[in-house]
Short mmCIF file of C-alpha atoms in Angstrom, two decimals:
data_model
loop_
_atom_site.label_atom_id
_atom_site.label_comp_id
_atom_site.label_asym_id
_atom_site.label_seq_id
_atom_site.Cartn_x
_atom_site.Cartn_y
_atom_site.Cartn_z
CA MET A 232 81.59 20.31 -21.84
CA SER A 233 80.97 17.49 -19.37
CA GLU A 234 77.35 16.68 -18.60
CA GLN A 235 77.07 14.61 -15.43
CA ALA A 236 74.14 12.56 -14.28
CA SER A 237 73.69 14.95 -11.40
CA ARG A 238 73.01 17.81 -13.80
CA THR A 239 70.01 18.81 -15.80
CA VAL A 240 67.93 21.75 -16.88
CA ILE A 241 66.19 24.06 -14.42
CA PRO A 242 65.05 27.62 -14.94
CA PRO A 243 67.35 30.50 -14.11
CA LYS A 244 66.17 32.24 -11.00
CA ASP A 245 64.70 35.39 -12.53
CA GLU A 246 61.30 36.86 -13.27
CA THR A 247 60.41 34.14 -15.79
CA THR A 248 58.72 31.72 -13.43
CA LEU A 249 55.44 29.86 -13.68
CA ALA A 250 52.74 29.87 -11.01
CA LYS A 251 54.01 27.64 -8.23
CA ARG A 252 52.57 24.52 -6.67
CA SER A 253 48.86 24.86 -7.38
CA LEU A 254 48.12 21.54 -9.13
CA GLY A 255 47.41 18.33 -7.27
CA VAL A 256 47.13 14.80 -8.66
CA PRO A 257 43.43 15.13 -9.67
CA ALA A 258 44.16 18.34 -11.60
CA LEU A 259 47.07 16.69 -13.39
CA VAL A 260 44.94 13.68 -14.28
CA PHE A 261 42.22 15.94 -15.73
CA LEU A 262 44.82 17.79 -17.82
CA ILE A 263 46.23 14.52 -19.12
CA ILE A 264 42.90 12.86 -19.91
CA ALA A 265 41.52 16.03 -21.50
CA ALA A 266 44.28 15.80 -24.09
CA SER A 267 43.36 12.19 -24.77
CA ALA A 268 39.68 13.17 -25.24
CA PRO A 269 37.73 9.96 -24.33
CA LEU A 270 34.59 10.83 -26.26
CA THR A 271 36.54 11.90 -29.34
CA VAL A 272 38.47 8.62 -29.24
CA LEU A 273 35.32 6.48 -29.11
CA ALA A 274 33.36 8.45 -31.70
CA GLY A 275 36.30 9.22 -33.99
CA GLY A 276 39.40 7.17 -33.24
CA ALA A 277 37.87 3.75 -32.52
CA THR A 278 35.41 3.86 -35.41
CA THR A 279 38.17 4.95 -37.78
CA SER A 280 40.35 2.06 -36.60
CA PHE A 281 37.52 -0.43 -37.17
CA ALA A 282 36.93 1.01 -40.64
CA VAL A 283 40.50 1.33 -41.88
CA THR A 284 41.96 -1.91 -40.49
CA GLY A 285 38.90 -3.96 -41.40
CA GLU A 286 39.28 -5.86 -38.12
CA MET A 287 37.25 -5.96 -34.92
CA GLY A 288 40.40 -6.36 -32.76
CA VAL A 289 40.63 -2.62 -32.01
CA PRO A 290 40.33 -3.16 -28.21
CA VAL A 291 43.46 -5.34 -28.33
CA GLY A 292 45.38 -2.47 -29.93
CA TYR A 293 44.58 -0.22 -26.98
CA VAL A 294 45.65 -2.90 -24.50
CA ALA A 295 48.94 -3.54 -26.35
CA LEU A 296 49.72 0.18 -26.52
CA GLY A 297 48.89 0.53 -22.84
CA ILE A 298 51.39 -2.20 -21.96
CA ILE A 299 54.17 -0.54 -24.01
CA LEU A 300 53.43 2.84 -22.46
CA VAL A 301 53.41 1.40 -18.94
CA PHE A 302 57.03 0.38 -19.48
CA PHE A 303 57.75 3.91 -20.70
CA ALA A 304 55.90 5.47 -17.78
CA LEU A 305 57.98 3.56 -15.21
CA GLY A 306 61.14 5.39 -16.24
CA TYR A 307 59.38 8.62 -17.20
CA GLY A 308 57.65 8.83 -13.85
CA ARG A 309 60.87 8.22 -11.96
CA MET A 310 62.62 10.92 -13.99
CA SER A 311 59.98 13.38 -12.77
CA THR A 312 61.16 12.84 -9.19
CA PHE A 313 64.61 14.18 -10.14
CA ILE A 314 63.79 16.80 -12.78
CA GLN A 315 60.99 19.36 -12.80
CA ASN A 316 60.88 21.44 -15.97
CA ALA A 317 58.05 22.74 -18.16
CA GLY A 318 59.93 21.38 -21.18
CA ALA A 319 59.81 17.79 -19.98
CA PHE A 320 61.15 15.97 -23.05
CA TYR A 321 63.75 18.66 -23.61
CA ALA A 322 64.97 18.45 -20.02
CA TYR A 323 64.99 14.64 -19.87
CA VAL A 324 66.80 14.22 -23.19
CA THR A 325 69.33 16.90 -22.21
CA ALA A 326 70.01 15.07 -18.96
CA GLY A 327 70.39 11.69 -20.65
CA LEU A 328 71.86 12.32 -24.09
CA GLY A 329 73.30 15.84 -24.05
CA THR A 330 72.43 19.44 -24.73
CA ARG A 331 72.32 19.36 -28.53
CA GLN A 332 70.04 16.34 -28.46
CA GLY A 333 67.89 18.01 -25.81
CA ILE A 334 67.44 21.10 -27.97
CA GLY A 335 66.58 18.81 -30.88
CA ALA A 336 63.91 17.15 -28.71
CA ALA A 337 62.57 20.58 -27.75
CA PHE A 338 62.15 21.60 -31.40
CA LEU A 339 60.51 18.26 -32.17
CA ALA A 340 58.14 18.68 -29.20
CA LEU A 341 57.26 22.23 -30.24
CA VAL A 342 56.30 21.13 -33.75
CA THR A 343 54.47 18.05 -32.45
CA TYR A 344 52.28 19.78 -29.87
CA ASN A 345 51.52 22.70 -32.18
CA ALA A 346 50.62 20.34 -35.04
CA MET A 347 48.18 18.42 -32.85
CA GLN A 348 46.57 21.54 -31.42
CA VAL A 349 46.23 23.30 -34.76
CA GLY A 350 45.01 20.18 -36.58
CA LEU A 351 42.11 19.85 -34.16
CA TYR A 352 40.74 23.21 -35.34
CA GLY A 353 39.81 21.46 -38.57
CA VAL A 354 37.61 18.80 -36.99
CA PHE A 355 36.23 21.25 -34.43
CA GLY A 356 35.22 23.74 -37.10
CA PHE A 357 33.56 21.07 -39.25
CA THR A 358 31.74 19.48 -36.28
CA ALA A 359 30.52 22.80 -34.88
CA SER A 360 29.30 23.91 -38.31
CA SER A 361 27.43 20.60 -38.78
CA ILE A 362 25.81 20.81 -35.33
CA LEU A 363 24.65 24.39 -35.91
CA ASN A 364 23.18 23.34 -39.24
CA ASP A 365 21.41 20.30 -37.75
CA LEU A 366 20.08 21.94 -34.59
CA ALA A 367 19.41 25.52 -35.69
CA ALA A 368 19.36 25.30 -39.51
CA VAL A 369 22.11 27.93 -39.55
CA GLU A 370 24.92 27.61 -42.08
CA VAL A 371 28.21 28.84 -40.65
CA PRO A 372 31.57 28.26 -42.39
CA TRP A 373 33.87 25.89 -40.55
CA TRP A 374 36.54 28.53 -40.16
CA VAL A 375 34.17 30.87 -38.31
CA CYS A 376 33.52 28.12 -35.76
CA ALA A 377 37.25 27.43 -35.56
CA LEU A 378 37.91 31.11 -34.87
CA ALA A 379 35.34 31.07 -32.04
CA ALA A 380 37.22 28.14 -30.44
CA TRP A 381 40.51 29.94 -31.07
CA LEU A 382 39.29 32.97 -29.13
CA ILE A 383 38.18 30.87 -26.15
CA ILE A 384 41.50 29.03 -26.04
CA ALA A 385 43.53 32.22 -26.47
CA VAL A 386 41.78 33.81 -23.48
CA LEU A 387 42.15 30.71 -21.28
CA GLY A 388 45.82 30.40 -22.24
CA VAL A 389 46.85 33.74 -20.77
CA ASN A 390 45.02 33.13 -17.50
CA LYS A 391 46.07 31.05 -14.51
CA LEU A 392 46.03 27.33 -15.25
CA ASP A 393 43.65 26.67 -12.36
CA PHE A 394 40.81 28.16 -14.39
CA SER A 395 41.53 25.95 -17.41
CA VAL A 396 41.63 22.93 -15.10
CA LYS A 397 38.15 23.70 -13.78
CA VAL A 398 36.80 23.99 -17.32
CA LEU A 399 38.51 20.77 -18.37
CA ALA A 400 37.31 18.90 -15.27
CA VAL A 401 33.67 19.59 -16.13
CA ILE A 402 34.15 18.56 -19.76
CA VAL A 403 36.12 15.40 -18.95
CA ILE A 404 33.57 14.22 -16.37
CA ALA A 405 30.79 14.79 -18.91
CA GLU A 406 32.78 12.80 -21.49
CA PHE A 407 33.15 9.86 -19.14
CA VAL A 408 29.43 9.93 -18.36
CA VAL A 409 28.54 9.81 -22.06
CA VAL A 410 31.05 7.07 -22.93
CA ILE A 411 29.95 4.95 -19.95
CA GLY A 412 26.34 5.54 -20.95
CA VAL A 413 27.05 4.41 -24.53
CA SER A 414 28.84 1.33 -23.18
CA LEU A 415 25.96 0.36 -20.90
CA LEU A 416 23.47 0.91 -23.72
CA SER A 417 25.65 -1.24 -25.98
CA PHE A 418 25.60 -4.13 -23.52
CA GLY A 419 21.86 -3.68 -23.13
CA VAL A 420 21.02 -3.96 -26.82
CA ALA A 421 23.88 -6.30 -27.95
CA PRO A 422 22.15 -7.81 -31.04
CA GLU A 423 24.57 -10.77 -31.17
CA GLY A 424 25.00 -11.16 -27.45
CA ILE A 425 28.01 -10.23 -25.32
CA THR A 426 31.13 -12.09 -26.43
CA VAL A 427 34.91 -11.72 -26.29
CA GLU A 428 35.12 -12.14 -30.06
CA PRO A 429 37.11 -8.90 -30.67
CA PHE A 430 39.87 -10.21 -28.41
CA MET A 431 40.31 -13.49 -30.27
CA PRO A 432 43.71 -13.81 -32.05
CA GLU A 433 42.19 -14.25 -35.50
CA HIS A 434 40.98 -10.64 -35.33
CA TRP A 435 44.34 -9.02 -34.66
CA LEU A 436 47.03 -11.57 -35.57
CA THR A 437 46.27 -11.26 -39.27
CA GLY A 438 48.83 -8.64 -40.21
CA SER A 439 46.52 -5.90 -38.95
CA LEU A 440 48.15 -5.44 -35.54
CA GLY A 441 50.60 -2.91 -36.98
CA ALA A 442 47.78 -0.78 -38.35
CA LEU A 443 45.87 -1.09 -35.07
CA LEU A 444 48.89 0.21 -33.16
CA ALA A 445 49.60 2.97 -35.67
CA PHE A 446 46.05 4.29 -35.50
CA GLY A 447 45.61 3.69 -31.77
CA ILE A 448 48.65 5.65 -30.56
CA ALA A 449 46.90 8.99 -31.19
CA ALA A 450 44.39 8.07 -28.48
CA PHE A 451 47.19 8.16 -25.90
CA MET A 452 48.75 11.42 -27.02
CA GLY A 453 48.86 13.68 -23.99
CA PHE A 454 49.41 10.95 -21.38
CA GLU A 455 52.97 12.27 -20.95
CA SER A 456 51.89 15.86 -20.31
CA GLY A 457 51.85 15.60 -16.51
CA ALA A 458 55.61 16.25 -16.44
CA ILE A 459 55.09 19.47 -18.42
CA TYR A 460 53.23 20.89 -15.41
CA SER A 461 55.81 19.72 -12.86
CA GLU A 462 56.88 23.27 -11.99
CA GLU A 463 53.25 24.09 -11.18
CA ALA A 464 52.43 20.86 -9.34
CA LYS A 465 52.14 20.28 -5.62
CA ASN A 466 54.79 17.82 -4.46
CA PRO A 467 56.00 17.17 -8.04
CA GLU A 468 58.41 14.44 -6.92
CA ARG A 469 55.38 12.24 -6.27
CA SER A 470 52.34 13.79 -7.95
CA VAL A 471 53.60 13.79 -11.56
CA ALA A 472 54.56 10.12 -11.53
CA LYS A 473 51.34 9.14 -9.76
CA ALA A 474 49.19 11.11 -12.22
CA THR A 475 51.04 9.58 -15.19
CA TYR A 476 50.56 6.01 -13.93
CA ILE A 477 46.86 6.63 -13.24
CA ALA A 478 46.33 8.22 -16.65
CA VAL A 479 48.09 5.48 -18.64
CA GLY A 480 46.21 2.69 -16.89
CA LEU A 481 42.87 4.48 -17.04
CA ILE A 482 43.21 5.46 -20.70
CA ALA A 483 44.26 1.98 -21.86
CA LEU A 484 41.59 0.09 -19.92
CA PHE A 485 38.82 2.59 -20.57
CA TYR A 486 39.44 2.76 -24.32
CA ALA A 487 39.72 -1.02 -24.62
CA PHE A 488 36.52 -1.50 -22.62
CA SER A 489 34.47 1.18 -24.40
CA SER A 490 35.51 0.08 -27.90
CA TRP A 491 34.70 -3.55 -27.02
CA ALA A 492 31.33 -2.50 -25.60
CA PHE A 493 30.55 -0.46 -28.71
CA ALA A 494 31.37 -3.45 -30.91
CA MET A 495 28.86 -5.45 -28.87
CA GLY A 496 26.22 -2.74 -29.28
CA VAL A 497 26.55 -2.59 -33.06
CA GLY A 498 27.28 -6.32 -33.32
CA PRO A 499 30.69 -7.99 -33.85
CA SER A 500 29.83 -9.00 -37.40
CA ALA A 501 28.50 -5.53 -38.24
CA ILE A 502 30.98 -3.19 -36.53
CA VAL A 503 33.50 -3.10 -39.39
CA PRO A 504 31.05 -2.59 -42.31
CA GLN A 505 29.03 -0.10 -40.25
CA ALA A 506 32.18 1.84 -39.35
CA GLN A 507 33.23 1.86 -42.99
CA GLU A 508 29.81 3.19 -43.99
CA TRP A 509 29.31 5.85 -41.31
CA GLY A 510 32.79 6.66 -40.03
CA PRO A 511 32.80 8.98 -36.96
CA ASP A 512 29.01 9.41 -37.30
CA LEU A 513 28.46 5.76 -36.34
CA MET A 514 28.15 6.45 -32.61
CA PHE A 515 25.45 9.06 -33.24
CA VAL A 516 23.65 6.79 -35.71
CA PHE A 517 23.71 4.09 -33.02
CA LEU A 518 22.35 6.47 -30.37
CA ASP A 519 19.66 7.73 -32.75
CA GLN A 520 18.39 4.16 -33.11
CA HIS A 521 17.96 3.66 -29.37
CA MET A 522 17.70 7.03 -27.63
CA PRO A 523 15.54 10.18 -27.84
CA VAL A 524 16.68 12.95 -30.17
CA LEU A 525 17.49 15.19 -27.20
CA ILE A 526 20.08 12.69 -25.90
CA VAL A 527 21.63 12.32 -29.34
CA ASN A 528 21.92 16.08 -29.71
CA LEU A 529 23.43 16.37 -26.23
CA ALA A 530 26.02 13.73 -27.10
CA ALA A 531 26.90 15.64 -30.27
CA VAL A 532 27.44 18.84 -28.28
CA LEU A 533 29.60 17.00 -25.76
CA PHE A 534 31.60 15.52 -28.64
CA LEU A 535 32.32 19.11 -29.66
CA THR A 536 33.36 20.13 -26.15
CA SER A 537 35.57 17.02 -26.01
CA ILE A 538 37.52 18.32 -28.99
CA LEU A 539 37.69 21.76 -27.36
CA ALA A 540 39.09 20.25 -24.17
CA ALA A 541 41.83 18.48 -26.12
CA MET A 542 42.72 21.73 -27.88
CA ILE A 543 42.97 23.56 -24.55
CA ALA A 544 45.24 20.85 -23.15
CA PHE A 545 47.55 20.84 -26.17
CA HIS A 546 47.63 24.64 -26.24
CA ASN A 547 48.82 24.64 -22.64
CA ALA A 548 51.51 22.08 -23.45
CA ALA A 549 52.78 23.98 -26.50
CA ALA A 550 52.80 27.25 -24.58
CA ARG A 551 55.00 25.73 -21.89
CA TYR A 552 57.50 24.46 -24.44
CA PHE A 553 57.74 27.95 -25.92
CA PHE A 554 58.20 29.23 -22.37
CA SER A 555 60.87 26.74 -21.37
CA MET A 556 62.94 27.41 -24.48
CA GLY A 557 62.56 31.17 -24.23
CA ARG A 558 63.56 31.11 -20.58
CA VAL A 559 67.01 29.75 -21.37
CA GLN A 560 67.25 31.83 -24.58
CA VAL A 561 67.38 28.89 -26.97
CA LEU A 562 64.46 30.75 -28.55
CA PRO A 563 63.93 34.52 -28.12
CA ARG A 564 63.91 35.39 -24.43
CA LEU A 565 60.58 37.19 -24.84
CA LEU A 566 58.89 33.77 -25.05
CA GLY A 567 59.93 33.12 -21.46
CA ALA A 568 57.75 35.93 -20.11
CA THR A 569 54.99 35.04 -17.65
CA GLY A 570 52.06 37.00 -16.25
CA ALA A 571 53.04 39.13 -13.28
CA LYS A 572 49.99 38.11 -11.25
CA ASN A 573 48.94 34.70 -12.54
CA GLY A 574 52.26 33.10 -13.51
CA ALA A 575 50.83 31.94 -16.86
CA PRO A 576 53.27 31.54 -19.78
CA VAL A 577 51.68 34.53 -21.50
CA ALA A 578 54.21 35.00 -24.30
CA GLY A 579 54.32 31.29 -25.13
CA SER A 580 50.53 31.14 -25.10
CA LEU A 581 50.25 34.11 -27.44
CA ALA A 582 52.84 32.56 -29.77
CA GLN A 583 50.79 29.35 -29.99
CA SER A 584 47.62 31.37 -30.58
CA VAL A 585 49.25 33.29 -33.42
CA LEU A 586 50.28 30.01 -35.07
CA GLY A 587 46.76 28.66 -34.73
CA LEU A 588 45.28 31.80 -36.27
CA VAL A 589 47.69 31.69 -39.21
CA PHE A 590 46.86 28.05 -40.00
CA ILE A 591 43.10 28.63 -39.75
CA ILE A 592 43.36 31.51 -42.22
CA VAL A 593 45.63 29.56 -44.60
CA PHE A 594 43.37 26.49 -44.69
CA ALA A 595 40.24 28.64 -44.97
CA MET A 596 41.69 30.35 -48.02
CA ALA A 597 42.99 27.08 -49.52
CA GLY A 598 39.63 25.37 -49.04
CA ALA A 599 37.59 28.06 -50.80
CA GLY A 600 36.05 26.38 -53.83
CA SER A 601 37.60 22.99 -53.05
CA ASP A 602 35.99 19.83 -54.44
CA PHE A 603 35.82 18.56 -50.85
CA GLY A 604 33.35 21.32 -50.00
CA ALA A 605 32.40 21.39 -46.33
CA LEU A 606 34.57 18.31 -45.73
CA TYR A 607 37.77 20.18 -46.62
CA PRO A 608 39.08 20.71 -43.05
CA VAL A 609 38.51 17.06 -42.05
CA MET A 610 40.09 15.76 -45.25
CA THR A 611 43.18 17.97 -45.06
CA MET A 612 43.89 20.08 -41.99
CA PHE A 613 42.83 17.47 -39.43
CA PRO A 614 44.43 14.25 -40.77
CA TRP A 615 47.59 15.91 -42.09
CA LEU A 616 48.52 17.74 -38.90
CA THR A 617 47.26 15.33 -36.24
CA ASN A 618 48.88 12.28 -37.84
CA ALA A 619 52.09 14.26 -38.19
CA ALA A 620 51.82 14.97 -34.47
CA GLY A 621 51.25 11.31 -33.68
CA PHE A 622 54.43 10.41 -35.56
CA GLY A 623 56.34 13.15 -33.76
CA MET A 624 55.11 11.99 -30.37
CA VAL A 625 56.21 8.40 -30.97
CA LEU A 626 59.67 9.64 -31.98
CA LEU A 627 59.84 11.78 -28.83
CA LEU A 628 58.82 8.89 -26.58
CA CYS A 629 61.36 6.57 -28.22
CA ILE A 630 64.21 9.08 -27.89
CA THR A 631 63.23 9.88 -24.31
CA SER A 632 63.24 6.17 -23.42
CA ILE A 633 66.86 5.95 -24.57
CA ALA A 634 67.72 9.12 -22.65
CA ILE A 635 66.13 7.76 -19.48
CA MET A 636 68.10 4.55 -19.77
CA ARG A 637 71.36 6.48 -20.22
CA TYR A 638 70.59 8.81 -17.33
CA PHE A 639 69.76 6.05 -14.83
CA ASN A 640 72.74 3.90 -15.77
CA ARG A 641 75.22 6.66 -14.95
CA GLU A 642 74.46 6.07 -11.28
CA PRO A 643 72.96 2.56 -11.23
CA GLN A 644 73.07 2.27 -7.46
CA ARG A 645 70.42 5.01 -7.15
CA HIS A 646 67.78 3.36 -9.34
CA PRO A 647 65.93 0.00 -9.37
CA ALA A 648 67.39 -2.41 -11.91
CA PHE A 649 64.14 -2.98 -13.81
CA VAL A 650 63.36 0.73 -14.15
CA ARG A 651 66.99 1.45 -15.04
CA THR A 652 67.28 -0.75 -18.14
CA PRO A 653 64.61 -3.35 -19.05
CA ALA A 654 61.60 -1.01 -18.82
CA PRO A 655 62.95 1.86 -20.97
CA LEU A 656 64.57 -0.61 -23.38
CA ILE A 657 61.29 -2.45 -23.97
CA ALA A 658 59.55 0.91 -24.40
CA ALA A 659 62.17 2.15 -26.87
CA ILE A 660 61.93 -1.01 -28.99
CA GLY A 661 58.13 -1.02 -28.95
CA LEU A 662 57.88 2.67 -29.77
CA GLY A 663 60.50 2.37 -32.51
CA ILE A 664 58.42 -0.37 -34.15
CA ILE A 665 55.31 1.80 -33.91
CA ALA A 666 57.18 4.71 -35.56
CA LEU A 667 58.04 2.45 -38.49
CA LEU A 668 54.47 1.18 -38.69
CA ILE A 669 53.17 4.76 -38.84
CA MET A 670 55.53 5.53 -41.71
CA PHE A 671 54.46 2.42 -43.63
CA ASN A 672 50.76 3.20 -43.06
CA PHE A 673 50.95 6.97 -43.48
CA ASP A 674 49.20 7.01 -46.85
CA VAL A 675 46.20 5.26 -45.28
CA MET A 676 46.30 7.49 -42.20
CA ILE A 677 45.97 10.67 -44.25
CA GLU A 678 43.38 8.96 -46.49
CA SER A 679 45.48 9.36 -49.62
CA ASP A 680 44.28 7.67 -52.81
CA GLY A 681 47.48 6.25 -54.27
CA PHE A 682 50.88 7.83 -53.84
CA SER A 683 51.03 11.35 -52.44
CA ALA A 684 54.08 13.51 -51.82
CA LEU A 685 52.61 14.24 -48.38
CA VAL A 686 53.47 10.66 -47.35
CA ILE A 687 57.12 11.70 -47.56
CA VAL A 688 56.90 15.43 -46.84
CA ILE A 689 54.92 15.33 -43.58
CA PRO A 690 57.08 12.73 -41.74
CA ALA A 691 60.18 14.47 -43.14
CA VAL A 692 59.07 17.81 -41.68
CA ILE A 693 58.52 16.22 -38.28
CA ALA A 694 61.85 14.38 -38.20
CA GLY A 695 63.55 17.41 -39.77
CA SER A 696 62.42 19.68 -36.95
CA GLY A 697 64.45 17.59 -34.52
CA ILE A 698 67.47 17.70 -36.80
CA VAL A 699 67.16 21.48 -37.09
CA GLY A 700 67.10 21.63 -33.29
CA VAL A 701 70.31 19.61 -33.03
CA LEU A 702 71.98 21.89 -35.57
CA TRP A 703 70.77 24.96 -33.67
CA GLY A 704 72.24 23.47 -30.51
CA GLU A 705 75.59 23.10 -32.27
CA TYR A 706 75.38 26.71 -33.43
CA LEU A 707 74.76 27.85 -29.84
CA ARG A 708 77.68 25.76 -28.61
CA ARG A 709 80.02 27.43 -31.08
CA LYS A 710 78.67 30.98 -31.26
CA GLN A 711 76.85 31.59 -27.98
CA PRO A 712 78.57 29.35 -25.42
CA GLN A 713 77.10 31.23 -22.46
CA ILE A 714 73.56 30.25 -23.50
CA TYR A 715 74.67 26.70 -24.28
CA ALA A 716 76.31 26.46 -20.86
CA GLU A 717 73.14 27.71 -19.16
CA VAL A 718 71.15 24.96 -20.82
CA SER A 719 73.80 22.35 -20.05
CA THR A 720 74.55 22.94 -16.40
CA ALA A 721 72.30 23.19 -13.40
CA ASP A 722 71.85 21.25 -10.18
CA ILE A 723 68.96 18.83 -9.86
CA GLY A 724 69.14 18.52 -6.13
#
């Protein structure tokens, strides 16, 4: 069946519709940045990068990734002016590469977003349990704390998105306040003075740049989610692209600045050994040395809410992929059901919640009596699933870049030359390199001592989900052509 450039995926006009046009640019930006979790990145991501790479050039990694993703965002943002669909990657890849490939992208996106959301339950449960023990001397198993977060997210997920946005806005603003405060404190104490040492080539052109990029990409995961809410956005032809550009620039610059400032606060010569000694606790150790206990405890609580905000954002994204695929019957049509009054993707949200519950129970049972003890969820559930998600996201971005290039070049007169080819091509090459770097560094990323079958199994499951999707698309083409045709053909206006 022919798939023209003037065709793409839109929902059938039936009862399965999301709440319309309630999100402006600020709301979209909050949703995007909540997924990126600024405080979690500084306390967890940046310190881990310093520790694992053994280099102080972590800020350069964020800048380099920001540049690559700006090239991606140019085409991605322009695509959002032509296509509005809750399954953004699925719709864009369908438009550019074909229906089977689009369904493959949808399956890959489903696994990716669910893996990230579920993996965060591990670090949330561990962090909440530790905080309760430190502040109230109460010992609570990590999985009990994870279930409490699960309940909050499950309730928010079946309500109108506006409510989640208000919750996320408060959390994100608080995160920025804390990270800015840590940065200002870092410049104030700076034991070795304020220098640009982390940006010098000898700290990132030593073979470590690949590892810096591989570890840093997780900090940006979620920047693409504005397009997922395009059906619920005000003036989506403009607001989605604008929110994406703002988010990419803000995330890259803010993370580069805050990680550089933190290196100044600890000291350029000390940041790597200190990160290797303390890991994600380093920020709180640093605050404890310079601030009252009350401030340190408040920062710890906000670190917890930062993780919660990211989980809410990824839950919303996964729910909308379930919805978009159920709506066109690529998955069971029930998943396309929305709330009669609030327009929330209720069935998709419940499906994601069920998955989260199953994984919490499985890891709770598997961790009983483990040698890792209380660290079990942050040594298994968190690194395994979130790094799998990071790999899946890079693959999605790379494939989407190629799809965007194909889509624009079918009608070159309608699109600027740079956005049509050079920008998505540069993005595809850069993202493809990062995907390879993640594979080569996967043993380190999941903190495996020596060879582990997981180094092969986890990336294979992620890539395999896309292949399964392509095969399912071929099955639909042969056995259920009416569904395949519905996915393949619709006007984009």
